PDB file of C-alpha atoms and ligand atoms in Angstrom:
ATOM      1  CA  MET A   1     113.163 102.033  81.790  1.00 98.00           C
ATOM      2  CA  ARG A   2     113.783 103.836  84.974  1.00 98.00           C
ATOM      3  CA  ILE A   3     112.334 102.718  88.442  1.00 98.00           C
ATOM      4  CA  GLU A   4     112.135 105.127  91.320  1.00 98.00           C
ATOM      5  CA  TYR A   5     111.628 104.162  95.096  1.00 98.00           C
ATOM      6  CA  LEU A   6     109.413 106.886  96.415  1.00 98.00           C
ATOM      7  CA  GLY A   7     109.077 105.309 100.092  1.00 98.00           C
ATOM      8  CA  HIS A   8     106.990 102.491 101.464  1.00 98.00           C
ATOM      9  CA  ALA A   9     105.401 100.761  98.707  1.00 99.00           C
ATOM     10  CA  CYS A  10     105.583 103.816  96.133  1.00 99.00           C
ATOM     11  CA  PHE A  11     107.406 103.238  93.179  1.00 99.00           C
ATOM     12  CA  LEU A  12     107.612 105.586  89.928  1.00 98.00           C
ATOM     13  CA  LEU A  13     108.361 103.618  86.680  1.00 98.00           C
ATOM     14  CA  GLU A  14     109.253 105.607  83.685  1.00 98.00           C
ATOM     15  CA  HIS A  15     110.134 104.937  79.752  1.00 98.00           C
ATOM     16  CA  ALA A  16     110.036 107.177  76.871  1.00 97.00           C
ATOM     17  CA  GLY A  17     107.983 110.024  79.047  1.00 97.00           C
ATOM     18  CA  VAL A  18     105.302 107.831  80.143  1.00 98.00           C
ATOM     19  CA  LYS A  19     105.136 107.720  83.966  1.00 98.00           C
ATOM     20  CA  LEU A  20     103.384 104.772  85.969  1.00 98.00           C
ATOM     21  CA  LEU A  21     102.845 105.449  89.577  1.00 99.00           C
ATOM     22  CA  ILE A  22     101.965 102.733  92.182  1.00 99.00           C
ATOM     23  CA  ASP A  23     100.665 102.893  95.802  1.00 99.00           C
ATOM     24  CA  PRO A  24     101.241 106.757  96.133  1.00 98.00           C
ATOM     25  CA  PHE A  25     101.240 106.998  99.729  1.00 98.00           C
ATOM     26  CA  MET A  26     103.035 110.396 100.870  1.00 98.00           C
ATOM     27  CA  THR A  27     100.761 112.501 103.006  1.00 98.00           C
ATOM     28  CA  GLY A  28     101.630 111.106 106.585  1.00 97.00           C
ATOM     29  CA  ASN A  29     104.487 109.324 105.139  1.00 98.00           C
ATOM     30  CA  GLN A  30     107.818 111.085 106.810  1.00 96.00           C
ATOM     31  CA  LEU A  31     110.095 108.853 104.487  1.00 97.00           C
ATOM     32  CA  ALA A  32     108.622 109.905 101.104  1.00 98.00           C
ATOM     33  CA  SER A  33     111.191 111.418  98.833  1.00 98.00           C
ATOM     34  CA  LYS A  34     108.450 113.435  96.829  1.00 98.00           C
ATOM     35  CA  THR A  35     105.078 115.267  97.922  1.00 98.00           C
ATOM     36  CA  ALA A  36     101.719 114.296  96.629  1.00 98.00           C
ATOM     37  CA  GLU A  37     101.596 117.834  94.994  1.00 98.00           C
ATOM     38  CA  GLU A  38     104.835 117.430  92.861  1.00 98.00           C
ATOM     39  CA  VAL A  39     104.848 113.890  91.850  1.00 98.00           C
ATOM     40  CA  GLU A  40     103.592 113.219  88.026  1.00 98.00           C
ATOM     41  CA  ALA A  41     101.697 110.282  86.663  1.00 98.00           C
ATOM     42  CA  ASP A  42      99.931 108.872  83.409  1.00 98.00           C
ATOM     43  CA  TYR A  43      98.534 105.831  85.179  1.00 99.00           C
ATOM     44  CA  ILE A  44      98.085 105.261  88.700  1.00 99.00           C
ATOM     45  CA  PHE A  45      97.999 101.266  89.968  1.00 99.00           C
ATOM     46  CA  VAL A  46      96.518 100.840  93.449  1.00 99.00           C
ATOM     47  CA  THR A  47      97.051  97.220  95.245  1.00 99.00           C
ATOM     48  CA  HIS A  48      94.315  97.780  97.775  1.00 98.00           C
ATOM     49  CA  GLY A  49      92.319 100.377  99.903  1.00 98.00           C
ATOM     50  CA  HIS A  50      94.375 100.830 102.955  1.00 98.00           C
ATOM     51  CA  GLY A  51      95.490 104.195 103.671  1.00 98.00           C
ATOM     52  CA  ASP A  52      99.381 103.297 103.007  1.00 98.00           C
ATOM     53  CA  HIS A  53      98.695 102.254  99.507  1.00 98.00           C
ATOM     54  CA  LEU A  54      95.705 104.235  98.307  1.00 98.00           C
ATOM     55  CA  GLY A  55      97.233 106.910  99.865  1.00 98.00           C
ATOM     56  CA  ASP A  56      96.972 110.382  97.782  1.00 98.00           C
ATOM     57  CA  THR A  57      95.781 108.498  94.697  1.00 98.00           C
ATOM     58  CA  TYR A  58      92.491 110.872  94.398  1.00 98.00           C
ATOM     59  CA  ALA A  59      94.269 114.089  94.826  1.00 98.00           C
ATOM     60  CA  ILE A  60      97.265 113.080  92.428  1.00 98.00           C
ATOM     61  CA  ALA A  61      94.635 111.741  89.692  1.00 98.00           C
ATOM     62  CA  LYS A  62      92.518 114.892  90.050  1.00 98.00           C
ATOM     63  CA  ARG A  63      95.576 117.116  89.592  1.00 98.00           C
ATOM     64  CA  THR A  64      97.223 115.160  86.669  1.00 98.00           C
ATOM     65  CA  GLY A  65      94.425 113.348  84.898  1.00 98.00           C
ATOM     66  CA  ALA A  66      96.199 110.008  85.467  1.00 98.00           C
ATOM     67  CA  THR A  67      94.049 107.055  84.991  1.00 98.00           C
ATOM     68  CA  VAL A  68      93.826 104.759  87.992  1.00 98.00           C
ATOM     69  CA  TYR A  69      93.771 100.876  87.929  1.00 98.00           C
ATOM     70  CA  ALA A  70      92.370  98.667  90.379  1.00 98.00           C
ATOM     71  CA  VAL A  71      90.394  95.607  91.023  1.00 98.00           C
ATOM     72  CA  VAL A  72      86.610  96.287  89.540  1.00 98.00           C
ATOM     73  CA  GLU A  73      84.743  96.342  92.866  1.00 98.00           C
ATOM     74  CA  PHE A  74      87.266  99.157  93.822  1.00 98.00           C
ATOM     75  CA  ALA A  75      87.244 100.991  90.652  1.00 98.00           C
ATOM     76  CA  GLU A  76      83.677 100.714  89.815  1.00 97.00           C
ATOM     77  CA  GLY A  77      82.940 101.129  93.520  1.00 96.00           C
ATOM     78  CA  PRO A  78      84.384 103.850  95.835  1.00 96.00           C
ATOM     79  CA  MET A  79      86.953 105.466  93.104  1.00 97.00           C
ATOM     80  CA  ALA A  80      83.822 105.897  90.473  1.00 95.00           C
ATOM     81  CA  LYS A  81      82.414 108.568  93.162  1.00 96.00           C
ATOM     82  CA  GLU A  82      85.617 110.527  93.145  1.00 97.00           C
ATOM     83  CA  GLY A  83      84.897 112.027  89.458  1.00 95.00           C
ATOM     84  CA  ILE A  84      88.500 110.313  88.217  1.00 98.00           C
ATOM     85  CA  LYS A  85      89.318 108.452  85.100  1.00 98.00           C
ATOM     86  CA  THR A  86      89.688 104.691  86.251  1.00 98.00           C
ATOM     87  CA  ALA A  87      90.440 101.267  84.541  1.00 98.00           C
ATOM     88  CA  MET A  88      89.710  98.040  85.844  1.00 98.00           C
ATOM     89  CA  GLY A  89      90.766  94.349  85.837  1.00 98.00           C
ATOM     90  CA  ASN A  90      90.493  91.543  88.251  1.00 98.00           C
ATOM     91  CA  ILE A  91      92.791  88.740  89.585  1.00 98.00           C
ATOM     92  CA  GLY A  92      94.656  86.751  86.842  1.00 98.00           C
ATOM     93  CA  GLY A  93      93.557  88.891  84.085  1.00 98.00           C
ATOM     94  CA  ARG A  94      96.321  90.745  81.610  1.00 98.00           C
ATOM     95  CA  GLN A  95      95.264  93.325  79.479  1.00 98.00           C
ATOM     96  CA  LYS A  96      97.282  95.293  76.863  1.00 98.00           C
ATOM     97  CA  THR A  97      97.536  99.144  77.554  1.00 98.00           C
ATOM     98  CA  PRO A  98      98.933 102.112  75.799  1.00 97.00           C
ATOM     99  CA  PHE A  99     102.318 101.594  77.649  1.00 97.00           C
ATOM    100  CA  GLY A 100     102.559  97.743  77.474  1.00 98.00           C
ATOM    101  CA  SER A 101     100.319  95.425  79.530  1.00 98.00           C
ATOM    102  CA  VAL A 102      99.293  95.053  83.068  1.00 98.00           C
ATOM    103  CA  LYS A 103      98.192  91.526  84.752  1.00 98.00           C
ATOM    104  CA  PHE A 104      96.447  91.583  88.145  1.00 98.00           C
ATOM    105  CA  PHE A 105      98.117  89.147  90.444  1.00 98.00           C
ATOM    106  CA  PRO A 106      96.774  87.356  93.489  1.00 98.00           C
ATOM    107  CA  ALA A 107      97.668  88.707  96.852  1.00 98.00           C
ATOM    108  CA  ALA A 108      96.836  87.479 100.567  1.00 98.00           C
ATOM    109  CA  HIS A 109      95.643  90.647 102.241  1.00 98.00           C
ATOM    110  CA  GLY A 110      92.550  92.227 103.322  1.00 98.00           C
ATOM    111  CA  SER A 111      91.358  94.763 100.608  1.00 98.00           C
ATOM    112  CA  GLY A 112      90.081  97.619 103.077  1.00 98.00           C
ATOM    113  CA  VAL A 113      87.158  97.603 100.384  1.00 98.00           C
ATOM    114  CA  PRO A 114      84.171  95.567 101.026  1.00 96.00           C
ATOM    115  CA  GLY A 115      83.779  92.906  98.061  1.00 96.00           C
ATOM    116  CA  ALA A 116      87.107  93.822  96.647  1.00 98.00           C
ATOM    117  CA  LEU A 117      90.121  91.847  96.361  1.00 98.00           C
ATOM    118  CA  ALA A 118      93.640  92.999  97.414  1.00 98.00           C
ATOM    119  CA  CYS A 119      96.174  92.483  94.385  1.00 98.00           C
ATOM    120  CA  GLY A 120      99.833  92.479  92.970  1.00 99.00           C
ATOM    121  CA  TYR A 121     100.577  93.775  89.243  1.00 99.00           C
ATOM    122  CA  VAL A 122     102.856  92.666  86.613  1.00 99.00           C
ATOM    123  CA  LEU A 123     103.431  95.370  84.669  1.00 99.00           C
ATOM    124  CA  GLU A 124     105.196  95.258  81.296  1.00 98.00           C
ATOM    125  CA  ILE A 125     106.783  98.700  80.115  1.00 98.00           C
ATOM    126  CA  GLY A 126     109.808  99.722  77.933  1.00 97.00           C
ATOM    127  CA  GLY A 127     110.303  95.803  77.142  1.00 97.00           C
ATOM    128  CA  LYS A 128     110.739  94.985  80.908  1.00 98.00           C
ATOM    129  CA  LYS A 129     108.574  93.123  83.190  1.00 98.00           C
ATOM    130  CA  VAL A 130     107.967  94.589  86.983  1.00 99.00           C
ATOM    131  CA  TYR A 131     106.133  92.418  89.557  1.00 99.00           C
ATOM    132  CA  HIS A 132     104.663  94.579  92.472  1.00 99.00           C
ATOM    133  CA  ALA A 133     103.356  92.247  95.169  1.00 99.00           C
ATOM    134  CA  GLY A 134     101.321  94.735  96.954  1.00 98.00           C
ATOM    135  CA  ASP A 135     100.945  93.844 100.599  1.00 98.00           C
ATOM    136  CA  THR A 136     100.766  90.069 100.733  1.00 99.00           C
ATOM    137  CA  GLY A 137     101.881  87.135 102.855  1.00 98.00           C
ATOM    138  CA  LEU A 138     103.930  84.494 100.997  1.00 98.00           C
ATOM    139  CA  ILE A 139     101.548  82.486  98.473  1.00 98.00           C
ATOM    140  CA  ALA A 140     102.054  79.643  96.288  1.00 98.00           C
ATOM    141  CA  GLU A 141     100.831  81.365  93.273  1.00 98.00           C
ATOM    142  CA  MET A 142     104.097  83.397  93.064  1.00 98.00           C
ATOM    143  CA  GLY A 143     105.611  80.157  91.602  1.00 98.00           C
ATOM    144  CA  PHE A 144     103.685  80.965  88.680  1.00 98.00           C
ATOM    145  CA  LEU A 145     105.528  84.117  88.089  1.00 98.00           C
ATOM    146  CA  ALA A 146     108.919  81.943  87.252  1.00 98.00           C
ATOM    147  CA  ASP A 147     107.426  81.658  83.733  1.00 97.00           C
ATOM    148  CA  GLU A 148     106.888  85.092  83.598  1.00 97.00           C
ATOM    149  CA  LYS A 149     110.438  85.848  83.502  1.00 98.00           C
ATOM    150  CA  ILE A 150     110.442  89.127  85.788  1.00 98.00           C
ATOM    151  CA  ASP A 151     112.964  91.611  85.480  1.00 98.00           C
ATOM    152  CA  VAL A 152     112.383  93.229  88.874  1.00 99.00           C
ATOM    153  CA  ALA A 153     109.983  92.070  91.790  1.00 99.00           C
ATOM    154  CA  LEU A 154     109.235  94.453  94.136  1.00 99.00           C
ATOM    155  CA  LEU A 155     108.587  92.418  97.645  1.00 99.00           C
ATOM    156  CA  PRO A 156     107.455  93.691 101.278  1.00 99.00           C
ATOM    157  CA  ILE A 157     109.916  92.450 103.695  1.00 99.00           C
ATOM    158  CA  GLY A 158     108.534  94.560 106.972  1.00 98.00           C
ATOM    159  CA  ASP A 159     106.509  91.488 108.478  1.00 98.00           C
ATOM    160  CA  PHE A 160     103.580  91.975 110.785  1.00 98.00           C
ATOM    161  CA  PHE A 161     101.051  92.944 107.836  1.00 98.00           C
ATOM    162  CA  THR A 162     102.940  91.608 105.165  1.00 98.00           C
ATOM    163  CA  MET A 163     105.750  88.954 104.510  1.00 98.00           C
ATOM    164  CA  GLY A 164     108.844  89.319 106.585  1.00 98.00           C
ATOM    165  CA  PRO A 165     112.397  88.919 105.277  1.00 98.00           C
ATOM    166  CA  GLU A 166     112.278  84.959 105.546  1.00 98.00           C
ATOM    167  CA  ASP A 167     109.055  84.749 103.428  1.00 98.00           C
ATOM    168  CA  ALA A 168     110.526  87.271 101.285  1.00 99.00           C
ATOM    169  CA  VAL A 169     113.717  85.061 100.564  1.00 98.00           C
ATOM    170  CA  LYS A 170     111.473  82.215  99.837  1.00 98.00           C
ATOM    171  CA  ALA A 171     109.064  84.395  97.377  1.00 99.00           C
ATOM    172  CA  ALA A 172     112.289  85.766  95.559  1.00 98.00           C
ATOM    173  CA  GLU A 173     113.422  82.109  95.120  1.00 98.00           C
ATOM    174  CA  MET A 174     110.043  81.206  93.388  1.00 98.00           C
ATOM    175  CA  ILE A 175     109.936  84.166  91.195  1.00 98.00           C
ATOM    176  CA  ALA A 176     113.373  84.019  90.309  1.00 98.00           C
ATOM    177  CA  PRO A 177     113.538  87.562  88.981  1.00 98.00           C
ATOM    178  CA  GLU A 178     116.740  89.374  87.990  1.00 98.00           C
ATOM    179  CA  TYR A 179     116.464  91.880  90.671  1.00 98.00           C
ATOM    180  CA  VAL A 180     114.656  92.159  94.230  1.00 98.00           C
ATOM    181  CA  ILE A 181     113.803  95.514  95.551  1.00 99.00           C
ATOM    182  CA  PRO A 182     112.747  95.441  99.112  1.00 99.00           C
ATOM    183  CA  MET A 183     109.692  97.706 100.235  1.00 99.00           C
ATOM    184  CA  HIS A 184     107.126  98.224 102.923  1.00 98.00           C
ATOM    185  CA  TYR A 185     109.601  98.533 105.937  1.00 98.00           C
ATOM    186  CA  ASN A 186     111.052 101.060 108.300  1.00 98.00           C
ATOM    187  CA  THR A 187     107.926 103.291 107.626  1.00 98.00           C
ATOM    188  CA  PHE A 188     106.331 102.521 111.053  1.00 97.00           C
ATOM    189  CA  PRO A 189     108.228 101.097 114.189  1.00 97.00           C
ATOM    190  CA  VAL A 190     106.512  97.665 113.794  1.00 98.00           C
ATOM    191  CA  ILE A 191     107.780  97.083 110.378  1.00 98.00           C
ATOM    192  CA  LYS A 192     111.503  97.974 111.043  1.00 98.00           C
ATOM    193  CA  GLN A 193     113.850  95.561 109.207  1.00 98.00           C
ATOM    194  CA  ASP A 194     117.292  95.763 107.792  1.00 98.00           C
ATOM    195  CA  PRO A 195     117.163  95.715 104.010  1.00 98.00           C
ATOM    196  CA  GLU A 196     120.856  94.550 103.952  1.00 98.00           C
ATOM    197  CA  GLU A 197     120.669  91.511 105.892  1.00 98.00           C
ATOM    198  CA  PHE A 198     117.668  90.530 103.409  1.00 98.00           C
ATOM    199  CA  LYS A 199     120.076  91.238 100.547  1.00 98.00           C
ATOM    200  CA  LYS A 200     122.542  89.152 101.963  1.00 98.00           C
ATOM    201  CA  ALA A 201     120.389  86.370 102.685  1.00 98.00           C
ATOM    202  CA  VAL A 202     119.012  86.296  99.160  1.00 98.00           C
ATOM    203  CA  GLU A 203     122.510  86.720  97.324  1.00 97.00           C
ATOM    204  CA  GLU A 204     124.267  84.278  99.499  1.00 98.00           C
ATOM    205  CA  LYS A 205     121.855  81.610  98.276  1.00 98.00           C
ATOM    206  CA  GLY A 206     122.475  82.781  94.593  1.00 98.00           C
ATOM    207  CA  ILE A 207     119.036  83.764  93.962  1.00 98.00           C
ATOM    208  CA  CYS A 208     119.025  86.969  92.216  1.00 98.00           C
ATOM    209  CA  LYS A 209     120.514  90.400  92.689  1.00 98.00           C
ATOM    210  CA  VAL A 210     119.151  92.483  95.409  1.00 98.00           C
ATOM    211  CA  LYS A 211     118.677  96.431  94.971  1.00 98.00           C
ATOM    212  CA  VAL A 212     118.267  98.140  98.163  1.00 98.00           C
ATOM    213  CA  LEU A 213     117.023 101.638  97.318  1.00 98.00           C
ATOM    214  CA  ASN A 214     116.429 104.350  99.635  1.00 98.00           C
ATOM    215  CA  PRO A 215     113.337 106.756  98.961  1.00 98.00           C
ATOM    216  CA  GLY A 216     114.360 109.114  96.043  1.00 98.00           C
ATOM    217  CA  GLN A 217     117.098 106.558  94.110  1.00 98.00           C
ATOM    218  CA  THR A 218     116.611 104.757  91.355  1.00 98.00           C
ATOM    219  CA  LEU A 219     117.208 101.768  89.342  1.00 98.00           C
ATOM    220  CA  GLU A 220     117.928 101.955  85.395  1.00 98.00           C
ATOM    221  CA  LEU A 221     117.193  98.830  83.458  1.00 96.00           C
TER     222      LEU A 221
HETATM  223 NI1   NI B 301      97.478  96.909 103.526  1.00 82.34          NI
HETATM  224 MN1   MN B 302     100.523  98.293 103.592  1.00 82.34          MN
END
């Protein structure tokens, strides 16, 4: 299983030719490693409706025919009007999928869509479990993820809109994954952070490994 960081909160998970794309914000992100016109996807996961997460979802879904996952009020509300393939679920629910499974996880954040909740995702693909936290503050529910045996946790460290580095260290401690990959930093001036300092803080406590990826870099598991 291969995880590619495309910048901001966007990741591409790939196993056996199946591509899962999360929060594809490319247009307007100077740090994005791929354009919306070139990225490929079979499934797209949207954590919430803010522009830096919904991003280029509709254009990519229309071009590739990818199925887009979102919470029910979002998938059957604004997304349904776009004429794209959607799939829905809601917080706490897990569903089997052709690639493995998806579980909708709580996130403490505005959704940008009236009536919808923001979420994170636990995705199972290629025998690995990846938690994408979405935009969220530190929440006690992350402690439940310890039982999930998460291989890779994708955690925001930017502060201002989400957890900052200190709370992300606490999140890593609660989740106890094999790896953390920091995200949602340096895209805008207000979320400027040094990911190497976060890595040092997590690894000095012996919590887990931290893999800092620049946009375009990958982690193979
Ligand atoms: Ni947001
Ligand atoms: Mn965001």
